[in-house]
Coordinates of C-alpha atoms and ligand atoms in Angstrom, one line a residue:
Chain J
X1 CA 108.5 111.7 180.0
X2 CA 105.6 113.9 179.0
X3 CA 102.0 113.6 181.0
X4 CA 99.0 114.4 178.6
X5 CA 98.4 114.3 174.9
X6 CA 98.0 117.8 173.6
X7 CA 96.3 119.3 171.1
X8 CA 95.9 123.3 170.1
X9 CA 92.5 125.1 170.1
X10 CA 92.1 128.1 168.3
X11 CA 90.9 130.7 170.9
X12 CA 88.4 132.6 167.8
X13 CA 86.6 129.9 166.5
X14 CA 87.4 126.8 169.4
X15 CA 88.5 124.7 167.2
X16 CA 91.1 122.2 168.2
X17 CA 93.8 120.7 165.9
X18 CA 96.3 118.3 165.9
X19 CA 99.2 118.9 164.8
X20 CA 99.7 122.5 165.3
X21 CA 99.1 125.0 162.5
X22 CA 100.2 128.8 162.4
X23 CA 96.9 129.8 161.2
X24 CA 93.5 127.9 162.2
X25 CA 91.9 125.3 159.9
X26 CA 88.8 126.4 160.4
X27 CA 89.3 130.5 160.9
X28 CA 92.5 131.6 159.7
X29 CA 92.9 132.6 163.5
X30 CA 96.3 132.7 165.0
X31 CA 95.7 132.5 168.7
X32 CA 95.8 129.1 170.5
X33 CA 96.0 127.4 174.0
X34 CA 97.2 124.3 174.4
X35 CA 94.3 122.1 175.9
X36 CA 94.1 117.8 176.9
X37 CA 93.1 115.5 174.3
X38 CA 90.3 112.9 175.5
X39 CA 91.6 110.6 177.8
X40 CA 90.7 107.7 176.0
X41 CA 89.9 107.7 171.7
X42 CA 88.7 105.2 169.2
X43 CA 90.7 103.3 166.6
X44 CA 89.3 104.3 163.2
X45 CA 92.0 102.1 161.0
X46 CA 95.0 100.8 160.7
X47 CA 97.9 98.8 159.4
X48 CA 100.5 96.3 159.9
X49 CA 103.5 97.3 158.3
X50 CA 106.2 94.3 157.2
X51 CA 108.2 96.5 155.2
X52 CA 109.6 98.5 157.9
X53 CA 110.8 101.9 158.0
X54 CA 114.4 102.9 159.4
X55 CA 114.7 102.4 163.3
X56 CA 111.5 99.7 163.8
X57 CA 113.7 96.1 164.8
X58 CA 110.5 94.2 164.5
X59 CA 107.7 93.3 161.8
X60 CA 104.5 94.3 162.2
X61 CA 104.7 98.1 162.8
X62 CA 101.2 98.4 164.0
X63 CA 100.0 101.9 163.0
X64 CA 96.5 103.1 163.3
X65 CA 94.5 106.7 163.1
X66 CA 93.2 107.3 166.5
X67 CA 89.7 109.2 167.0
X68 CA 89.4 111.7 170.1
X69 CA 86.2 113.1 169.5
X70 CA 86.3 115.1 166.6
X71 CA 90.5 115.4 167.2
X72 CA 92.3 112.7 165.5
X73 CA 96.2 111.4 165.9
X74 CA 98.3 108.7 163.9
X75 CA 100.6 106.6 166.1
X76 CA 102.0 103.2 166.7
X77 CA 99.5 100.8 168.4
X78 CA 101.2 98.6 171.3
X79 CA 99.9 95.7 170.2
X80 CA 99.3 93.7 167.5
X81 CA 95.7 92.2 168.6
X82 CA 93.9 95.0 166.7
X83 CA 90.3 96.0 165.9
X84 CA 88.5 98.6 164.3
X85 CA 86.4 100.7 166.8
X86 CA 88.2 99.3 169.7
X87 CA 88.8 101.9 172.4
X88 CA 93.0 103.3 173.0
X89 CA 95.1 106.0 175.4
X90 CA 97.8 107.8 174.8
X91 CA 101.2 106.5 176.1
X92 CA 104.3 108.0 176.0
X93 CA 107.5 105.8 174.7
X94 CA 110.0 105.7 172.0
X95 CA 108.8 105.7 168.3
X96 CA 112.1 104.6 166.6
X97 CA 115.3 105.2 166.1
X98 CA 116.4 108.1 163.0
X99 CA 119.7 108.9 162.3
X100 CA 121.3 107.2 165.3
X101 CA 119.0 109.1 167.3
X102 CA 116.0 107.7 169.3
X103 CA 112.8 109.5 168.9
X104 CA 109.8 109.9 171.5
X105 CA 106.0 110.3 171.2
X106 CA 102.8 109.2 172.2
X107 CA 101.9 105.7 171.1
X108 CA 98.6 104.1 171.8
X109 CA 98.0 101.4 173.9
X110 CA 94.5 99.7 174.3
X111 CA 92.3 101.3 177.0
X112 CA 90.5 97.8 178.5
X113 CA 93.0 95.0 179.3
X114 CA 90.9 92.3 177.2
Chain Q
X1 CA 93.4 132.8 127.7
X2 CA 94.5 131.5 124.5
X3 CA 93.6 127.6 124.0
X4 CA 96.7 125.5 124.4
X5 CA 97.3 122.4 122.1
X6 CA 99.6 119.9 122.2
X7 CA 101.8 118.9 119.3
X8 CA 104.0 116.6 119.8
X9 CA 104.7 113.5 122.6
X10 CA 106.9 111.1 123.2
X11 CA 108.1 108.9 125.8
X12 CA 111.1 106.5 127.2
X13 CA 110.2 102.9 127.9
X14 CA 109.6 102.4 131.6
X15 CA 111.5 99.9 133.9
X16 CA 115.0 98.9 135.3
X17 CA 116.8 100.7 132.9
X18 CA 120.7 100.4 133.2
X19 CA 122.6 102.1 131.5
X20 CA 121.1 105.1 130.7
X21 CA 121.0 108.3 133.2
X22 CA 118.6 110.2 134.4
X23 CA 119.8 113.2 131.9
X24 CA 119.7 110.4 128.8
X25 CA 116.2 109.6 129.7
X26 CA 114.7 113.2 129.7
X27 CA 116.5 114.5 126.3
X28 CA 115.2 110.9 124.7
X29 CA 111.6 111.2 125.8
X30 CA 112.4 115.0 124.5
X31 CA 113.8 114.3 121.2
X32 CA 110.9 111.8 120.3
X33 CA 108.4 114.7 121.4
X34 CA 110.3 117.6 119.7
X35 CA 110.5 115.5 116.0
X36 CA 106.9 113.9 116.9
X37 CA 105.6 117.8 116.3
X38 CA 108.2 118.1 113.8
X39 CA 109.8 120.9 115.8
X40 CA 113.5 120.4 115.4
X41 CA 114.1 123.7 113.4
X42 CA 112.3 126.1 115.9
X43 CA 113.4 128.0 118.8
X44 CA 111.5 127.2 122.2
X45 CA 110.4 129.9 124.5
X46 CA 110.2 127.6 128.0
X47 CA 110.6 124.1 129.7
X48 CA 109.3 122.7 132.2
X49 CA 111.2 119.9 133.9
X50 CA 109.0 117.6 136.4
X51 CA 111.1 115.5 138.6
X52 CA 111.2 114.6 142.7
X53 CA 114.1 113.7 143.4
X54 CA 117.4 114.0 141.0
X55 CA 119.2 115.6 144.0
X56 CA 118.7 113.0 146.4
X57 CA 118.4 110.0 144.4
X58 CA 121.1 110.8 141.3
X59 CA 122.6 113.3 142.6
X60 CA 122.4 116.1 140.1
X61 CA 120.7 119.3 140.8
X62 CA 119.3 121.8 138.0
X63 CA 118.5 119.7 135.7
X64 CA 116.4 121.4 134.0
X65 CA 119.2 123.3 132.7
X66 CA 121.0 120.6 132.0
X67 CA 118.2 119.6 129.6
X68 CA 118.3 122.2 127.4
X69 CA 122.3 122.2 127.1
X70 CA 122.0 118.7 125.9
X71 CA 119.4 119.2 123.2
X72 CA 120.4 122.4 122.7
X73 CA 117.2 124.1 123.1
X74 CA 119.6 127.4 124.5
X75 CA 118.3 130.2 125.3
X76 CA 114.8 129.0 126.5
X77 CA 113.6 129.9 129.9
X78 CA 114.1 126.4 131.4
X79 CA 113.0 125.3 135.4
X80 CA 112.5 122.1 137.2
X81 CA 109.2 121.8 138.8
X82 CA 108.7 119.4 141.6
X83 CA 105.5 118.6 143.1
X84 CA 106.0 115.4 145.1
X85 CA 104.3 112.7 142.3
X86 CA 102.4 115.4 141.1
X87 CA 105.5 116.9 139.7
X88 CA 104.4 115.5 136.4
X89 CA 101.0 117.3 135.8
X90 CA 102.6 120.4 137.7
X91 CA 105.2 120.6 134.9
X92 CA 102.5 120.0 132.4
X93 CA 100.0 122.8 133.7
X94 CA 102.9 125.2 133.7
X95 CA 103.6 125.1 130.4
X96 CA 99.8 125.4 129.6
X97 CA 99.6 128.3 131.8
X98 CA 103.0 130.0 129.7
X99 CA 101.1 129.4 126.8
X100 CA 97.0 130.1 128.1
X101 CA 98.8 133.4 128.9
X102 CA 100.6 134.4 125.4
X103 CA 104.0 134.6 127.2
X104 CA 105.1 131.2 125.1
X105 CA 104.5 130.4 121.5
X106 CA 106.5 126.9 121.9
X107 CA 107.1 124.9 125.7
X108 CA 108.8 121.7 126.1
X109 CA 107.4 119.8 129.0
X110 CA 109.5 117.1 130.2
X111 CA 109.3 114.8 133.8
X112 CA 111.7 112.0 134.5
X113 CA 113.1 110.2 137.5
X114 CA 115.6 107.9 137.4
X115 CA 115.0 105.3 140.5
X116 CA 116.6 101.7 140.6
X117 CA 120.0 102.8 140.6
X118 CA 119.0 104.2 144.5
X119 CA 118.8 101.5 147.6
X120 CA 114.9 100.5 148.0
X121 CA 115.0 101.5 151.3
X122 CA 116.6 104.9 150.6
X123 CA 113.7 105.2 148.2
X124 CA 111.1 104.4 151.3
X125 CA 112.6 106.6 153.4
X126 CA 112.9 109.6 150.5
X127 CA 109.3 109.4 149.6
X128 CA 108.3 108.9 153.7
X129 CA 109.4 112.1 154.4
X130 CA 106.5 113.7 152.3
X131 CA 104.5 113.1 155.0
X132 CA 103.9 115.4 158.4
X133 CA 107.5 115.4 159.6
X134 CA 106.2 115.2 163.4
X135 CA 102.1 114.1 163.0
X136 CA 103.1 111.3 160.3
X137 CA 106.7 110.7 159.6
X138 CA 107.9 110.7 163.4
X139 CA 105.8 107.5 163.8
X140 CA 107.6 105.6 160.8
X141 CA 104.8 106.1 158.2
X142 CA 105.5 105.0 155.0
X143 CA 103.6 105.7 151.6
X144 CA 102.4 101.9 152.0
X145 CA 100.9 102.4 155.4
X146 CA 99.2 105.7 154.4
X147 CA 97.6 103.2 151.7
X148 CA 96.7 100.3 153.9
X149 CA 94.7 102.8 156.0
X150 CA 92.6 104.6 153.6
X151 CA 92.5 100.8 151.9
X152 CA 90.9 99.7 155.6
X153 CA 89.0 102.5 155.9
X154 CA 87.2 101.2 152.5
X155 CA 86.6 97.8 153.6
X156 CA 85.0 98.7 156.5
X157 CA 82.9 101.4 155.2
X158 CA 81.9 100.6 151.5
X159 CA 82.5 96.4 151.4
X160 CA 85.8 96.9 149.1
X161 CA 87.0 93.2 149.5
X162 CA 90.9 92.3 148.8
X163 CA 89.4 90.6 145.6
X164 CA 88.6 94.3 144.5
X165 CA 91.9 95.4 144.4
X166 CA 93.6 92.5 142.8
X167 CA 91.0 93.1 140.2
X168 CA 92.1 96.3 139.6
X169 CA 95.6 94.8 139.0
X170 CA 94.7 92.3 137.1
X171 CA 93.5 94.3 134.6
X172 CA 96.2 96.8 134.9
X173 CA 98.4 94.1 133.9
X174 CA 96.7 92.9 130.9
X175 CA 96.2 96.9 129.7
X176 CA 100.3 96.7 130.2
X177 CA 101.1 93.7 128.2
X178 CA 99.5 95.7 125.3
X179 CA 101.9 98.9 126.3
X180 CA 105.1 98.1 124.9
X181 CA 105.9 101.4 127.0
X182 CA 105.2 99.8 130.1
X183 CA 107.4 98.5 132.9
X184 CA 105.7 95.1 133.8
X185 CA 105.3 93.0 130.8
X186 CA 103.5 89.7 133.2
X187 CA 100.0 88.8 133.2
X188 CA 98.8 88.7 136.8
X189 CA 96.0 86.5 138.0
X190 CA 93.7 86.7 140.9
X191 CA 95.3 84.3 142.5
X192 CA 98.5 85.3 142.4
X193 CA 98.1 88.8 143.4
X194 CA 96.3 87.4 146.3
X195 CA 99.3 85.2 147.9
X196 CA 101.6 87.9 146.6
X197 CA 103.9 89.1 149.7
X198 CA 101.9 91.0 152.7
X199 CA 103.6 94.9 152.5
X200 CA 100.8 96.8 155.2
X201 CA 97.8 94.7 155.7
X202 CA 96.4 94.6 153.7
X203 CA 98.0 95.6 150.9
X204 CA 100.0 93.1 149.6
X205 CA 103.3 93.6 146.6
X206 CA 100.9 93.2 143.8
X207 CA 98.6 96.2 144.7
X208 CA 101.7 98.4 145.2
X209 CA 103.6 100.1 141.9
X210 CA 107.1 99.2 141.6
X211 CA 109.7 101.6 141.3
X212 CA 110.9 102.5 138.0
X213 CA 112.9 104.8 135.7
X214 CA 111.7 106.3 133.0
X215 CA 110.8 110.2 131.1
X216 CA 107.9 111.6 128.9
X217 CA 107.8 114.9 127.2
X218 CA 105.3 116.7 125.2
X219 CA 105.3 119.7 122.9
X220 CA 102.8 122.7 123.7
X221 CA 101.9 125.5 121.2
X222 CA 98.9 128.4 120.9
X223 CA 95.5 126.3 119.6
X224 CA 95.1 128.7 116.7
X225 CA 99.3 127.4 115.7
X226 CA 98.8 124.1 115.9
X227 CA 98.8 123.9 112.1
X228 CA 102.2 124.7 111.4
X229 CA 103.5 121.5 112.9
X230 CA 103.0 118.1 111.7
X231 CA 101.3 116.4 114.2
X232 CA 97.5 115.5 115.4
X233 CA 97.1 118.4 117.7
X234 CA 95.3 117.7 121.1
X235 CA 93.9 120.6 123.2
X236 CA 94.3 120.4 126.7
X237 CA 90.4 121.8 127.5
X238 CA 91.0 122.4 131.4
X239 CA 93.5 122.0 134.4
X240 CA 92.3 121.7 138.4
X241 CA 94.8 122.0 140.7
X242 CA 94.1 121.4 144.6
X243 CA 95.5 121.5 148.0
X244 CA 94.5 119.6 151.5
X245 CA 95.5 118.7 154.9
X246 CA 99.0 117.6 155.0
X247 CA 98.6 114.9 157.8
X248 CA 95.6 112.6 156.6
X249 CA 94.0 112.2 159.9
X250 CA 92.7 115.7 160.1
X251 CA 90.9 115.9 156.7
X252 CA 87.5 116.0 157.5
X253 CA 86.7 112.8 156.2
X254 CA 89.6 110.3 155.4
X255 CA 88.4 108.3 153.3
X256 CA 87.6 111.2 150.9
X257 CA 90.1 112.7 148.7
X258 CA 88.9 116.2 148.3
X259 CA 91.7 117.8 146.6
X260 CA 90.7 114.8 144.1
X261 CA 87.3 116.5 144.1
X262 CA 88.1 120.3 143.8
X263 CA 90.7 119.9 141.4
X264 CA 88.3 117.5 139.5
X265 CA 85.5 120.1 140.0
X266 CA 88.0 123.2 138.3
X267 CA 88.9 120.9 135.8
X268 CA 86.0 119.9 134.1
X269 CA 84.3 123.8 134.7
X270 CA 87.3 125.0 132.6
X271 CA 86.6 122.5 130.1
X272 CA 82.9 122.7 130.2
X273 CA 82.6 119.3 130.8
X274 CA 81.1 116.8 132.6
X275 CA 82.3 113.2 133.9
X276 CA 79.6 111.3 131.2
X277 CA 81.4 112.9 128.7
X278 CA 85.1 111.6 129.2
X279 CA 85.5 108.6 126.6
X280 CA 89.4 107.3 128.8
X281 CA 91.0 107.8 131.9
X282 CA 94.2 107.8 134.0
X283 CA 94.4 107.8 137.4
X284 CA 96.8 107.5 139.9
X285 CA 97.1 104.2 141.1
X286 CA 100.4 104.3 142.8
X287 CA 98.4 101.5 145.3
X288 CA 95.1 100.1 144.0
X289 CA 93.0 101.3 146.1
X290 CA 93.9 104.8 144.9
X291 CA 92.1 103.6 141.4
X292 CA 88.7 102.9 142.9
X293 CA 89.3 106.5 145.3
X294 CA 90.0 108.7 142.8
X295 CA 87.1 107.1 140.3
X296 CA 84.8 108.0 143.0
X297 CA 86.7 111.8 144.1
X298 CA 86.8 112.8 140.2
X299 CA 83.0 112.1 139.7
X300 CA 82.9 109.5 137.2
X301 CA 81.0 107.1 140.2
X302 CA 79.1 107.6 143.6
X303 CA 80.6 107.7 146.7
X304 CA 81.3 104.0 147.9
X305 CA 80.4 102.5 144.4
X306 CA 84.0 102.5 142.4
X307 CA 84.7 98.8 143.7
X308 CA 81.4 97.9 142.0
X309 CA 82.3 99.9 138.6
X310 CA 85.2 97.4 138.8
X311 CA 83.3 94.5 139.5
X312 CA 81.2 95.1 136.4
X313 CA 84.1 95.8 133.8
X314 CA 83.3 99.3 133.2
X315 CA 86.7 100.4 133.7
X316 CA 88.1 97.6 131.5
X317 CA 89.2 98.2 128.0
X318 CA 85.9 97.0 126.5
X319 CA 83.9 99.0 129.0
X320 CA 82.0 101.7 129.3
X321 CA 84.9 104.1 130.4
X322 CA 88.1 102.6 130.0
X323 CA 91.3 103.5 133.4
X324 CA 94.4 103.4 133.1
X325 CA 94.9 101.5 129.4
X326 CA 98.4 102.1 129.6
X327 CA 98.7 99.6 132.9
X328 CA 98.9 102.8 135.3
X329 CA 101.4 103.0 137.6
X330 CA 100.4 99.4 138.8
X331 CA 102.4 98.0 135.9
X332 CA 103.5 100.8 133.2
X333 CA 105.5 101.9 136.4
X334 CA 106.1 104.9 138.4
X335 CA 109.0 107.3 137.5
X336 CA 107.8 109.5 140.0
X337 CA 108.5 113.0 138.4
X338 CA 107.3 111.1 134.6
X339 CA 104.1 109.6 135.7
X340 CA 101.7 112.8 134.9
X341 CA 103.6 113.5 131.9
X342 CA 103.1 109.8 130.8
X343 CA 99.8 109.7 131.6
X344 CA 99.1 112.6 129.2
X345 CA 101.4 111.4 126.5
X346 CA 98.7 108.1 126.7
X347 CA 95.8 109.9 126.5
X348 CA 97.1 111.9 123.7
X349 CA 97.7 108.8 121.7
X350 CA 93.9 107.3 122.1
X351 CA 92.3 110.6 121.0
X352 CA 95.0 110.6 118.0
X353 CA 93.8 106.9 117.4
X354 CA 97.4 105.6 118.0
X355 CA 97.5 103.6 120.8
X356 CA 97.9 100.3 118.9
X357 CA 96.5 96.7 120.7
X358 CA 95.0 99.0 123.6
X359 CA 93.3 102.1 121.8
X360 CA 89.7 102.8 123.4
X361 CA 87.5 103.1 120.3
X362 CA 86.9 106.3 119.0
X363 CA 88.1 108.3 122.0
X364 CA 87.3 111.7 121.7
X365 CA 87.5 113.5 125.5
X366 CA 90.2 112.4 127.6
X367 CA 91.1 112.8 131.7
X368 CA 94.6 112.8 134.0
X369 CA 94.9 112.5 137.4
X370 CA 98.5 112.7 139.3
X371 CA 98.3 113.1 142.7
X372 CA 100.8 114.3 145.6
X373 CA 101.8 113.7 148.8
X374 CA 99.5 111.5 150.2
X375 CA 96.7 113.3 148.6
X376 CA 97.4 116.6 149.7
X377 CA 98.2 118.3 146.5
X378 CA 96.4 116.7 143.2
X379 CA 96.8 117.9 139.3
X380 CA 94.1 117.1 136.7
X381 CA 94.0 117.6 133.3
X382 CA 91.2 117.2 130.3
X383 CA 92.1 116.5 126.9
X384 CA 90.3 116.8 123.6
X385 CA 90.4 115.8 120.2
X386 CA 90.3 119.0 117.9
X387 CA 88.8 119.4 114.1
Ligands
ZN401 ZN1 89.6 129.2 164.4

């Protein structure tokens, strides 16, 4: 179990990435703290995947680019009712099984119960 | 740099093709590009072998070695290059850049992939894992979803409509039925592409390529050479090459495909060019969308205003400025490591006037676009006519 969504800011230029880099995006600097991604972010698009990857049991795989303020993640949505713009948080659970072994991450579930 | 022509081409046809290897494939697309410059006496300095995926998917490693002991092209400096789907046009500008430099006086470039003997889902998987391994791949991405999303990101921004994209296979289709070459040989209507099979919403089968086998090669020589051989000699006029983000979501804007844009941008400064004056095009359209994207990134239309290029026929084969007459990947097919060879051994035929039922009419300046990853690493190429 893992409390907050992470990403890295580069401690030259403030510029925070997700994923992690060796070298900033923005500065070529290679210091970074680890600082909290918004609590909640915005869904810029998505999909819903029927041709499913290995370790997803059930069409759609809802996947979706998640805004958090300049920071963005990709992710699973937890739900298939799913709209541009509408407002998600982080929450941690499994992503899917890969070579017989199960994988966890942050997946996005939406922020107002509808 | 010296100028680089190109002498000779020649290509496989495209599709399920069973019975024939991976290995039979490159030295016939080579053969028919080594006696289309009429080259067969001559000793070749280096080759260039494009592929993706022979390890995983055939099982063979260096196969570029293997190339030249088949065809006998012994002692030549020989190398696979892989690129992802760019592995094509990365093949390609290598042997430009062996002969720009004066360290070759004759490359052979070849790319080839040999696909449906592999699992589909194998295949998924294989070309998943060119995405972030923990931003992207983690998640279950596939190449399909990376498409959806960039294709959503279009309908919500610019008004690209479903209808847009089965356009753009439509006439992908019909170009293809002209390409005996090419892998789908079916004319697909609206309709049909439209209540094809849902992959990613919304990107259904038909605005996906199929996977395919299939190898191209072409012959490269010094401009001032191209003489001695026997064939209409093309020069390549400029390459771009360019890199970006490896997981989309951090690219400043993702609905733009800057590596599209600089690589364009390189390209047609080497050349001296401009977009107006490209007479036929092919791009990348591995998923439709991609089509309309790239005719936007590589400067041939605004921003936002590809789907309506489409809309009006300009990229038809009557129009204005003619994509993908060989079918594209849509429906010539996608051999991944082939595809940016292919697309160059197409172009090559228009300017040489020999492209049969689909030549573009007096084609004089031609442009390539194979594109990596999931954008993050895009090849261009412009081709001229010369004399
Ligand atoms: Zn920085």
């Amino acid at each position: 179990m893992q409390g907050k969504m992470t990403g890295f800011k580069c401690k030259s230029c403030g510029r925070v990435m997700y994923p992690r880099h060796e070298r900033c995006l923005g500065c070529k600097g290679t210091d970074f703290e680890e600082v909290e991604l918004a609590k909640e972010g915005i869904l810029l698009t998505y999909t819903k995947l029927y041709a499913l990857p290995e370790g997803i049991e059930m069409p759609p795989l809802v996947l979706g680019i998640v805004d958090f303020g300049g920071v963005r993640a990709l992710g699973q949505l937890t739900t298939d009712d799913v709209k541009v713009g509408m407002k998600l948080r982080p929450i941690w659970g499994k992503l899917r099984k890969l070579g017989g072994r199960e994988i966890y991450g942050f997946r996005f579930e939406p922020a107002e119960k509808s | 740099m010296r100028g680089v022509a190109i002498i000779g081409c020649g290509m496989t046809k495209f599709g399920r093709l069973e019975g024939k290897d991976l290995m039979d494939l490159l030295a016939e697309a080579s053969l028919r590009a080594i006696d289309d410059a009429g080259a067969g006496e001559r000793d070749f300095d280096s080759v260039y072998v494009g592929n993706m995926m022979a390890g995983e998917l055939v099982h063979q490693t260096t196969i570029a070695s293997a190339l030249v002991d088949r065809i006998n092209l012994i002692p030549a400096a020989a190398e696979r290059v892989e690129n992802g789907p760019a592995s094509g046009a990365s093949a390609v500008k290598n042997g430009f850049l062996a002969v720009a430099s004066g360290a070759s006086d004759l490359v052979l470039v070849a790319g080839g992939e040999k696909m449906t003997a592999a699992d589909t889902d194998v295949i998924g998987d294989l070309v998943s894992t060119m995405t972030h391994p923990t931003a992207e791949y983690a998640h279950g991405v596939t190449l399909p979803a990376m498409a959806a999303m960039l294709t959503r990101l279009y309908m919500e921004r610019y008004g690209v409509t479903e209808r847009h994209l089965a356009m753009v296979a439509v006439k992908n289709h019909a170009n293809a039925l002209k390409n005996p070459y090419a892998h789908l040989q079916r004319k697909c209507t609206i309709e049909g592409a439209m209540s094809s099979i849902m992959i990613a919403d919304p990107l259904r089968l038909y605005y996906c390529c199929p996977i395919s086998d299939g190898a191209a090669a072409l012959v490269l020589c010094p401009a001032e050479k191209a003489k001695e051989f026997s064939g209409e000699p093309v020069r390549i006029a400029g390459f771009g090459h360019a890199t970006d983000t490896h997981a989309v979501q951090e690219r400043e804007d993702p609905a733009v495909l800057k590596s599209v844009q600089l690589a364009s941008q390189h390209a047609f400064k080497l050349a001296k060019l401009e977009p107006k004056d490209i007479d036929v095009v092919e791009l990348h359209d591995a998923f439709e969308i991609l089509e309309i994207a790239q005719s936007e990134d590589a400067g041939f239309f605004p921003k936002g205003e590809g789907h309506l290029a489409v809309e009006k026929g300009i990229t038809t084969l009557e129009g204005e400025l003619p994509i993908n007459p060989s079918g594209g990947l849509k429906a010539r097919g996608h051999p991944v490591g082939a595809t940016g060879v292919a697309q160059i051994v197409e172009l090559v035929w228009h300017l040489r006037g020999e492209a049969g039922e689909r030549q573009v009419k007096d084609a004089k300046r031609a442009f390539a676009c194979n594109f990596g990853g999931f954008g993050n690493n895009t090849v261009i190429h412009i081709l001229e006519r010369m004399g």
